[in-house]
Short mmCIF file of C-alpha atoms in Angstrom, two decimals:
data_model
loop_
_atom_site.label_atom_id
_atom_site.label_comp_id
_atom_site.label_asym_id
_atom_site.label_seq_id
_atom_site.Cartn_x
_atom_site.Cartn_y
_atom_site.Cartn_z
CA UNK A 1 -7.74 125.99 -6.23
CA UNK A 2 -7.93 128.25 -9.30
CA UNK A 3 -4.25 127.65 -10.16
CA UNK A 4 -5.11 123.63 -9.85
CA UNK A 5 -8.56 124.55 -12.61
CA UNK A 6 -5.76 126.20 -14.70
CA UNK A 7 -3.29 123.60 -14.79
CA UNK A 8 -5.92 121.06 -15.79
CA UNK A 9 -7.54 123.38 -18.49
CA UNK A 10 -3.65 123.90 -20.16
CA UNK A 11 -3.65 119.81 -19.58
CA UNK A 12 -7.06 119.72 -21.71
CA UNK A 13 -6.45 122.44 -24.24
CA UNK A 14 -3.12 121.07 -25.02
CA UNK A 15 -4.88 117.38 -25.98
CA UNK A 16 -7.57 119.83 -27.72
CA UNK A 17 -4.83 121.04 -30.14
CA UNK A 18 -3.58 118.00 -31.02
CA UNK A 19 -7.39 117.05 -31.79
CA UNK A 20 -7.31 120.39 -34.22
CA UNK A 21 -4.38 119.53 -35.69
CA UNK A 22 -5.08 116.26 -36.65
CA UNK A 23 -8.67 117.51 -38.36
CA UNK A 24 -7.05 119.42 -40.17
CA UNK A 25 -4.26 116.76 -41.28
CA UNK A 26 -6.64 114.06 -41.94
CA UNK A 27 -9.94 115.72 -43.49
CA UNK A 28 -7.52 118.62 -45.35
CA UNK A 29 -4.14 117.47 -46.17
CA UNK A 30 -4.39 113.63 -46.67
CA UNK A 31 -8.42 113.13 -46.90
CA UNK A 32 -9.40 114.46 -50.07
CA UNK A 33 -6.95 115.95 -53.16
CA UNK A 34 -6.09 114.43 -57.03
CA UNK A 35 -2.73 115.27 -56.90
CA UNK A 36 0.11 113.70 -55.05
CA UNK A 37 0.67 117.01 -53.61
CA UNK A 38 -1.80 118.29 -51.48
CA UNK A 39 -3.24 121.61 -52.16
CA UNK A 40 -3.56 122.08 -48.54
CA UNK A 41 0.06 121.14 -47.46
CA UNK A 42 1.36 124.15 -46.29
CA UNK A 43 -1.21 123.55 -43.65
CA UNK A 44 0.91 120.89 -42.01
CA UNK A 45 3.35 124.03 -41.80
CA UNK A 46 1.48 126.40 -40.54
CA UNK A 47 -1.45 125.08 -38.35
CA UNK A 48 1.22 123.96 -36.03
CA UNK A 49 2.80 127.67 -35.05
CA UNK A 50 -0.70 129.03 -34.85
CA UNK A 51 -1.82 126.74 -32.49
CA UNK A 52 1.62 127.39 -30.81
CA UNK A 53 1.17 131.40 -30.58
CA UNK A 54 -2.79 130.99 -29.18
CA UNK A 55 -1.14 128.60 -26.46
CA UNK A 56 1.66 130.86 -25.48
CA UNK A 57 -1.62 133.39 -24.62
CA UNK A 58 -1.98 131.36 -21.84
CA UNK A 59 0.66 132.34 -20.02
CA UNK A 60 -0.96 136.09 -19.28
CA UNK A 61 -3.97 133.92 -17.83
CA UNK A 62 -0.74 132.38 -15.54
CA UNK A 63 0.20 135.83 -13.99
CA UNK A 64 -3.55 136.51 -13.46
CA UNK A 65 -4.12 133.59 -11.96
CA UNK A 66 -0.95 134.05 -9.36
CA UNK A 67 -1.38 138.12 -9.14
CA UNK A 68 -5.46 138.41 -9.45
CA UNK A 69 -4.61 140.94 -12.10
CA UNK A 70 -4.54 141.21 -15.70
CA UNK A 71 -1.69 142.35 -17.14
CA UNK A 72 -2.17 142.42 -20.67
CA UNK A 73 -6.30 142.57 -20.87
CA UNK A 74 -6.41 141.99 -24.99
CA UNK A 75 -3.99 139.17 -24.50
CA UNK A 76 -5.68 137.33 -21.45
CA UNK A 77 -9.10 137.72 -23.29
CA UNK A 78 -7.77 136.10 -26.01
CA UNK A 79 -6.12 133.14 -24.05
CA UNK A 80 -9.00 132.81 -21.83
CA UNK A 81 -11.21 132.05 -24.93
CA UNK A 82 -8.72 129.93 -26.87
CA UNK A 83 -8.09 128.00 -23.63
CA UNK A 84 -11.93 127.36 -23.11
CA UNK A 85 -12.57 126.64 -26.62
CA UNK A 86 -9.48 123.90 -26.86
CA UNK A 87 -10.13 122.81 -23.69
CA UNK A 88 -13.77 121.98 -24.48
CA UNK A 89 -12.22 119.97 -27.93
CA UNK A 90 -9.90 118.11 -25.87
CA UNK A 91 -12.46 117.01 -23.20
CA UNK A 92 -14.78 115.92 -26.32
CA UNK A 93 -12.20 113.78 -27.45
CA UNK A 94 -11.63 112.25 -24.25
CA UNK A 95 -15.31 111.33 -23.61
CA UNK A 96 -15.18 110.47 -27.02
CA UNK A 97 -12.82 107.72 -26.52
CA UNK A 98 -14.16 106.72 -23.77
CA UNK A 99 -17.17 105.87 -25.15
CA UNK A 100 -15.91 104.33 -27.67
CA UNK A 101 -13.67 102.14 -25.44
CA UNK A 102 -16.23 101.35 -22.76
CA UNK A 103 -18.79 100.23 -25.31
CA UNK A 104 -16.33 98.11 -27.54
CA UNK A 105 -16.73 96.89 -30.95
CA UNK A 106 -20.18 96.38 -31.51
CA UNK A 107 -21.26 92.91 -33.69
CA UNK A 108 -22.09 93.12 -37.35
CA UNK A 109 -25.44 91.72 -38.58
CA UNK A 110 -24.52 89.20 -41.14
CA UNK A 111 -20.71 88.76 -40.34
CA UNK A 112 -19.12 85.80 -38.01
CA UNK A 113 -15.59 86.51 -37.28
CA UNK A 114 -12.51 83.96 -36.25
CA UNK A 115 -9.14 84.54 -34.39
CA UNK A 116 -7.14 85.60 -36.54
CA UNK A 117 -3.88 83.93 -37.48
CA UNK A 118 -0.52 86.59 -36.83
CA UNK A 119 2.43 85.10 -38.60
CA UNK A 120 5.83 86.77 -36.94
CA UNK A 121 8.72 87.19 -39.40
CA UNK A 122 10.91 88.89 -36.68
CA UNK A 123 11.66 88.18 -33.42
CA UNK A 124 10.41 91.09 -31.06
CA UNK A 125 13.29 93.47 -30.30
CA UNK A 126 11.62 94.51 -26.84
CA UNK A 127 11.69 91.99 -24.18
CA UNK A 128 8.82 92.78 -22.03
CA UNK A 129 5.22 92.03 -23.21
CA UNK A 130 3.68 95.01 -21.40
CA UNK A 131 6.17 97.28 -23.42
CA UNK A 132 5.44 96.15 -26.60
CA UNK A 133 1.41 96.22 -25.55
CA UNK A 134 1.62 99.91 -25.47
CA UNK A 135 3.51 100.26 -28.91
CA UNK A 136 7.31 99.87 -28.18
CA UNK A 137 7.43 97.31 -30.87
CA UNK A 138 7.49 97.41 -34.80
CA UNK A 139 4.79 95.47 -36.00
CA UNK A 140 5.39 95.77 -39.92
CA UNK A 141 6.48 91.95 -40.07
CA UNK A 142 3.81 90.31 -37.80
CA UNK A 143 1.87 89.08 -40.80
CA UNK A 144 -1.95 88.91 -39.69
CA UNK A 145 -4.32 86.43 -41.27
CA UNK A 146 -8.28 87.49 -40.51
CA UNK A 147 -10.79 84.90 -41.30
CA UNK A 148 -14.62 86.24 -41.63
CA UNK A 149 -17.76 84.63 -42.44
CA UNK A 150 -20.46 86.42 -44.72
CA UNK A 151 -23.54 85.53 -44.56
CA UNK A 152 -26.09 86.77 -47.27
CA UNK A 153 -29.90 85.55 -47.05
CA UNK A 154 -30.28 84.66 -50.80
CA UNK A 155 -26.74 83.80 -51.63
CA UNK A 156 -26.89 80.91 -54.66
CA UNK A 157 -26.32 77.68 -52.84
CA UNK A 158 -23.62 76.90 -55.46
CA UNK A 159 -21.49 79.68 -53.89
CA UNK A 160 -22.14 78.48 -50.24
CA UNK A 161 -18.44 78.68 -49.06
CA UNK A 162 -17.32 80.65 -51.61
CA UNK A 163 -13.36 81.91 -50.47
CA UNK A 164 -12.41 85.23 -51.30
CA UNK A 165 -8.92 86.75 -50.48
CA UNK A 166 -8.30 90.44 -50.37
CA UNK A 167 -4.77 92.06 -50.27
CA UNK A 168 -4.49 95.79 -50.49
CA UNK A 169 -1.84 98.74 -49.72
CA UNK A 170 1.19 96.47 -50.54
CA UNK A 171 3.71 98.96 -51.07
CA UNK A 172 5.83 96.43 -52.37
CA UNK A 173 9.62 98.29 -51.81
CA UNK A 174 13.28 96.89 -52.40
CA UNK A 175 13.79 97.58 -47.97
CA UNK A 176 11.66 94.95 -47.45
CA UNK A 177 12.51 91.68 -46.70
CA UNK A 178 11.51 89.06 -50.13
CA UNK A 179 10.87 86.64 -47.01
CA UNK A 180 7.80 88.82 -46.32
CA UNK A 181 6.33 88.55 -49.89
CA UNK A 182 7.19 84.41 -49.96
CA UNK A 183 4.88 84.37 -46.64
CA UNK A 184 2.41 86.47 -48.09
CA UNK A 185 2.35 84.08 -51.15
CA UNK A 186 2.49 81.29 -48.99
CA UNK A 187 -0.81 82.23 -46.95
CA UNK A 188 -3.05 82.92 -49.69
CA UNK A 189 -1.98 79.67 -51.42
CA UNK A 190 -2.81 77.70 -47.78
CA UNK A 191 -6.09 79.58 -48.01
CA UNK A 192 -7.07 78.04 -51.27
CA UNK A 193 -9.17 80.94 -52.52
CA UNK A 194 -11.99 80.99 -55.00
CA UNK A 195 -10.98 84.84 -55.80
CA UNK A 196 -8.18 87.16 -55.29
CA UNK A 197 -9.34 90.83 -54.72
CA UNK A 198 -6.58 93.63 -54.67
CA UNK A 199 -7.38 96.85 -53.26
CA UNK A 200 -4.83 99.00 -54.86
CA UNK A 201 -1.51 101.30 -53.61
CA UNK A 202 0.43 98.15 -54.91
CA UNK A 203 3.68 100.94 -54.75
CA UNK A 204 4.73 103.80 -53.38
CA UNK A 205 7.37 105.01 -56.76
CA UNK A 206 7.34 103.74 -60.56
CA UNK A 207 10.81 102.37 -59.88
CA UNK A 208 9.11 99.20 -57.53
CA UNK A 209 6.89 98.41 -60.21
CA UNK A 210 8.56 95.54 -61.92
CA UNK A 211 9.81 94.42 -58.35
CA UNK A 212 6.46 94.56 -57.97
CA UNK A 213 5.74 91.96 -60.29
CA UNK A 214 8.14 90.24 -59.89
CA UNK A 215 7.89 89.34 -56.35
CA UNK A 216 4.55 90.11 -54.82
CA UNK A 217 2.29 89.39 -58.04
CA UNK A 218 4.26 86.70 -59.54
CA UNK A 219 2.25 83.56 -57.82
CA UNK A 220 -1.07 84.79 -56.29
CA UNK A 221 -3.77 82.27 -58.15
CA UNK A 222 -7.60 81.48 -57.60
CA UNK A 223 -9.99 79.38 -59.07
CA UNK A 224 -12.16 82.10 -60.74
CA UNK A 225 -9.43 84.37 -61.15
CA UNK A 226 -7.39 87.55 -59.54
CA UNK A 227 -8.89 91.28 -59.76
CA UNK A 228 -7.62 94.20 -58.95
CA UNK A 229 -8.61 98.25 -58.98
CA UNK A 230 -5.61 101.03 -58.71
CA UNK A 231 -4.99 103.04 -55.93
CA UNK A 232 -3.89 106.83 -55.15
CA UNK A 233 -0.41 105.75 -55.22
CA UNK A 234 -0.80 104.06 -58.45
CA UNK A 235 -1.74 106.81 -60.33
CA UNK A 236 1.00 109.11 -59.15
CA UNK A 237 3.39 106.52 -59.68
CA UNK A 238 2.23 105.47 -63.66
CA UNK A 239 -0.98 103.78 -63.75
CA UNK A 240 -0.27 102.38 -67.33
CA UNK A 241 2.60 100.85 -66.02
CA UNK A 242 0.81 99.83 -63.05
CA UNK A 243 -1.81 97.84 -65.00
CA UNK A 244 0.71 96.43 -67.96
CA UNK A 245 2.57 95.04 -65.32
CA UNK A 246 -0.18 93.22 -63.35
CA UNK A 247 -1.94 92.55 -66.43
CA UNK A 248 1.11 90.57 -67.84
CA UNK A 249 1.13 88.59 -64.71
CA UNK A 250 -2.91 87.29 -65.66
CA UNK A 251 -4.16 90.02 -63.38
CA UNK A 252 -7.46 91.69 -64.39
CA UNK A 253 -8.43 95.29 -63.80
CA UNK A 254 -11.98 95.73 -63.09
CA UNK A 255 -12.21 99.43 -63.05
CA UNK A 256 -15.61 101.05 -63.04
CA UNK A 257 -16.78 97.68 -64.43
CA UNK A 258 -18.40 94.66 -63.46
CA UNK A 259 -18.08 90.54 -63.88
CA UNK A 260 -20.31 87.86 -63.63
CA UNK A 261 -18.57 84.61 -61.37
CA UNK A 262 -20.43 81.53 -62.33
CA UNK A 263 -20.94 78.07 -60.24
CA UNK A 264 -23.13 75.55 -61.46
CA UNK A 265 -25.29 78.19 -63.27
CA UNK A 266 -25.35 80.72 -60.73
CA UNK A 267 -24.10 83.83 -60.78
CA UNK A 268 -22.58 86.37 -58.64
CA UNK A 269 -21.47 89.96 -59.41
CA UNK A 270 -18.29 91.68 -58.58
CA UNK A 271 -17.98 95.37 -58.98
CA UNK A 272 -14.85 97.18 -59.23
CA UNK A 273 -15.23 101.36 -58.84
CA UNK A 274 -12.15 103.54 -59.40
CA UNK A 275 -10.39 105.06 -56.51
CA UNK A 276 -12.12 108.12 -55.14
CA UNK A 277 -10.41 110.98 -55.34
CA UNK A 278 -6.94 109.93 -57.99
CA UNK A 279 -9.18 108.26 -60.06
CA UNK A 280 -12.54 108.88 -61.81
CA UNK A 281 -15.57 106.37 -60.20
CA UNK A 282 -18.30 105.79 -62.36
CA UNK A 283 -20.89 103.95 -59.92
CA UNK A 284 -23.35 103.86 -62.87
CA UNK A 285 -20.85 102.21 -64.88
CA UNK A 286 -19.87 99.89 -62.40
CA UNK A 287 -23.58 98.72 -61.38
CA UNK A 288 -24.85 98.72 -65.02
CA UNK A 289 -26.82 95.54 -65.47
CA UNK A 290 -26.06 93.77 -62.13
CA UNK A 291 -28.92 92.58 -59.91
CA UNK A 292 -29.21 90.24 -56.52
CA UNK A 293 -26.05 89.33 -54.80
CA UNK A 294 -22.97 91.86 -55.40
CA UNK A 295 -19.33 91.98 -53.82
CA UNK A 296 -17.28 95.31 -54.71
CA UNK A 297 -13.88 96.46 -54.24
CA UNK A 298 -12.33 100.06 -54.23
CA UNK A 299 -9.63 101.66 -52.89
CA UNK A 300 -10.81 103.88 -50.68
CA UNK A 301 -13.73 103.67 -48.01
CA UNK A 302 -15.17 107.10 -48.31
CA UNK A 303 -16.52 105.75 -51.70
CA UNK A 304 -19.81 104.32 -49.39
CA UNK A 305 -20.74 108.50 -49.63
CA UNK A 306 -21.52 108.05 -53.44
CA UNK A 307 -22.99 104.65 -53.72
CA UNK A 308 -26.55 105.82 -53.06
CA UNK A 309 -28.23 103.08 -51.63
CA UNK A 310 -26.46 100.23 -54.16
CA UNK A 311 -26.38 96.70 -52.68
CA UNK A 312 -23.58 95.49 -52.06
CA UNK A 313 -23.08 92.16 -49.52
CA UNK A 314 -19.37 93.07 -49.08
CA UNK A 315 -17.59 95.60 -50.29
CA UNK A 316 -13.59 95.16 -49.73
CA UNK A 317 -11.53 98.72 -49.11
CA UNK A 318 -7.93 100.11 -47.84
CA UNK A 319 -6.61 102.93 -48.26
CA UNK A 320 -6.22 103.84 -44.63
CA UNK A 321 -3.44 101.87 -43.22
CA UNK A 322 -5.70 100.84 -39.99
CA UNK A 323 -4.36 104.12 -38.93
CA UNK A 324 -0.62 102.62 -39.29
CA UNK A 325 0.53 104.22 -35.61
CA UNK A 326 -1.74 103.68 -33.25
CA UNK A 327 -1.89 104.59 -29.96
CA UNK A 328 -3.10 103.39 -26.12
CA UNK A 329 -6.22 104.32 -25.55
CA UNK A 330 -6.73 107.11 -28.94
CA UNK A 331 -6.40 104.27 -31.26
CA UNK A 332 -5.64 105.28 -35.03
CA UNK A 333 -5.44 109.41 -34.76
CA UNK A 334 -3.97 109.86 -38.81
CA UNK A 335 -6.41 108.38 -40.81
CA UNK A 336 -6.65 109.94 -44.59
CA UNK A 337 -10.30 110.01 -44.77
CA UNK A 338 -12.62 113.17 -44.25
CA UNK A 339 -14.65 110.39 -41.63
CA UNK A 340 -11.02 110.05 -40.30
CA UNK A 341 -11.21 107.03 -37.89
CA UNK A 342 -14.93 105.96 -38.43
CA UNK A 343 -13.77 103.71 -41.51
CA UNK A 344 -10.26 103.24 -40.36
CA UNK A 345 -10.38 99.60 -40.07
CA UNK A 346 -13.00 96.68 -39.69
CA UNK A 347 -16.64 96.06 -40.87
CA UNK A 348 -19.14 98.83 -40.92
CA UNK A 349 -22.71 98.26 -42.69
CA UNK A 350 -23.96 101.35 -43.85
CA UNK A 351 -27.65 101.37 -45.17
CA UNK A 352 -27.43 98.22 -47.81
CA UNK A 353 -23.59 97.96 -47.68
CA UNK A 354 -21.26 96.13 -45.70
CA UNK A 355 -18.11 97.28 -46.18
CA UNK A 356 -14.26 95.89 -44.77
CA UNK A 357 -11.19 98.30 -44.42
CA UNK A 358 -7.83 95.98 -44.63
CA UNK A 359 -5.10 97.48 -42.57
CA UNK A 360 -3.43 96.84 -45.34
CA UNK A 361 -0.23 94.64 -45.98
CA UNK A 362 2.57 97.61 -46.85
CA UNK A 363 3.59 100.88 -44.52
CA UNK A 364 5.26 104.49 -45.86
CA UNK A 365 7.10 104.59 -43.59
CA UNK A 366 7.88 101.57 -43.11
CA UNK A 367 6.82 101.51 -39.52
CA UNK A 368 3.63 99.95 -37.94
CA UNK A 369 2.57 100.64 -34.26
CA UNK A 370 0.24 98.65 -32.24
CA UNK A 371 -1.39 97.80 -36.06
CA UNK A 372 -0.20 94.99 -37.76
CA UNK A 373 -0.21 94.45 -42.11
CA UNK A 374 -3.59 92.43 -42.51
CA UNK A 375 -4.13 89.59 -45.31
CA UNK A 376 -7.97 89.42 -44.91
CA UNK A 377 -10.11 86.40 -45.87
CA UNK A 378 -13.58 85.88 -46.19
CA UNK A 379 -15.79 82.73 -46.60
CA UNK A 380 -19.27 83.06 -47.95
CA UNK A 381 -22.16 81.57 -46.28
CA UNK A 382 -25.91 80.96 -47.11
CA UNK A 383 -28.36 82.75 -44.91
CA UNK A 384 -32.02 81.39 -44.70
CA UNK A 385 -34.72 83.70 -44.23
#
């Protein structure tokens, strides 16, 4: 009986280390730094042999547990307590997820949501359904098209049905297929959109920029016009050749700035706010002089921690991937974010914001598991009170 409790404790701390290792990967190393390297990457090297050493302590706990004696007492103290204590973190996570899972996603006030449309570029190369349900399948060229409603009480009746478009995370790189970009192109044309939002991270290196252009940014239209905001990767890979390259192509940069859309003499006001942690957000700046109904885009989601209390009907955000590789059950485990998978993907309202995280349309690496590149859409509607 006790060597069955100690088996299932190793079980639990084992998932518990994972869970510290990822905290400290996602809120540490990828959640918050200006530089493209990390102050805090030799963590990734040495969390991982620490965490290694406190589980090998276990194994005095083994010999007491098969010869009711300790043989190393400072040792098997120490294991005991590390075992306990990641134990205890792995079983959190677990109930955790299962909470999570058992209550599913819970509706949105203001938000009406469609099937999406998923657009596959490649045949699957796993035969079996049930396989590629639990991840045995690259999703980074099944194309998915969400369609969302927003509804905002006193929304101008001119933009009733407004279209917006939002493409973020690109990535745009010479390994992927152009036949990828075309249907990219393609979808956002069929969508007829009154706006074009881009969320930033439109490469991974300055040597995909013009490709960039070229390919990706060299058709996207809308009636009212395409903005955009930079992301991390932008700035490490030349934000002034970032923007002169988009801006060339009609593209306007809205950073830490606002505009005023007009239909029929109303208005409606689109702030951009720079990229959190790369960049330098000015939320002042960016709200100066706007009133009543407000989209937003920025790069990354934990911006909703400085907005304090701002109004903003939909705010538009990447950044995270969706997570990227997910898993059965865990769902998205790396997430850059210090919230790490709170804002990984999907609506959240947060006191007088309601704010969408795009999976994103590009992958580094180029691999997507069990979460597919997103082209997100969203219709505005008129809400009366």
């Amino acid at each position: 009986m006790a060597y069955a409790l100690f088996i299932i404790l190793v079980a639990f701390a084992l998932l518990g280390d994972a869970r510290i290792f990822l905290f400290v990967l996602n809120r540490l190393v990828f959640g918050n730094h200006r530089h493209e390297q990390s102050p805090w990457s030799w963590l990734m090297w040495f969390t991982p042999p620490v965490l290694l050493v406190l589980t090998l302590l276990f194994w005095p706990l083994h010999q007491w547990v098969d010869r009711f004696a300790t043989p190393w007492p400072i040792l098997s103290t120490i294991g005991a307590g590390w075992l306990f204590f990641a134990a205890a973190v792995g079983i959190g996570w677990i109930v955790r997820r299962l909470h999570l899972v058992l209550e599913g996603e819970k509706p949105v006030h203001g938000v009406r949501t469609q099937a999406p449309r998923v657009i596959r570029l490649r045949k699957a190369h796993v035969p079996f359904a049930w396989l590629r349900k639990l991840g045995a399948h690259n999703d980074i060229y099944d194309l998915e098209v969400t369609r969302h409603e927003i509804f905002i009480d006193d929304l101008p009746p001119a933009f009733d049905g407004y279209r917006i478009a939002f493409l973020t995370d690109t990535h745009v790189a010479s390994f992927v297929r152009r036949e990828f970009y075309r249907e990219i192109q393609a979808q956002v044309a069929a969508f007829d959109p009154d706006l074009i939002l881009l969320g930033g991270d439109f490469v991974s290196f300055n040597r995909h920029i013009k490709l960039m252009s070229a390919t990706l940014m060299s058709d996207l239209s809308a009636r009212d016009g395409v903005y955009a905001i930079l992301g991390n990767h932008d700035y490490w890979a030349g934000a002034r050749e970032v923007t002169d390259a988009m801006t060339a192509r009609g593209i306007r940069f809205i950073i830490n700035q606002n505009v005023t859309l007009t239909r029929d003499g109303a208005t409606l006001a689109l702030v951009g706010i720079d990229e959190l942690y790369r960049g330098e957000p000015d939320v002042d700046a960016a709200f100066a002089g706007v009133s009543g109904p407000t989209i937003g885009v920025s790069h990354h989601p934990d911006v909703i921690d400085i907005l304090d209390r701002r109004r903003l009907d939909l705010l538009v955000c990447g950044h995270t991937h969706g997570g990227q590789i997910r898993f059965p059950f865990f769902g998205a485990i790396v997430v850059p974010s210090r919230h790490e998978w709170r804002y990984a993907a999907g609506f959240h309202r947060v006191g007088r914001v309601l704010m969408y995280v795009s999976r994103g349309i590009g992958a580094i690496p180029p691999l997507r598991i069990l979460c597919r590149p997103e082209l997100a859409t969203f219709v505005l509607r008129r809400s009366l009170r």
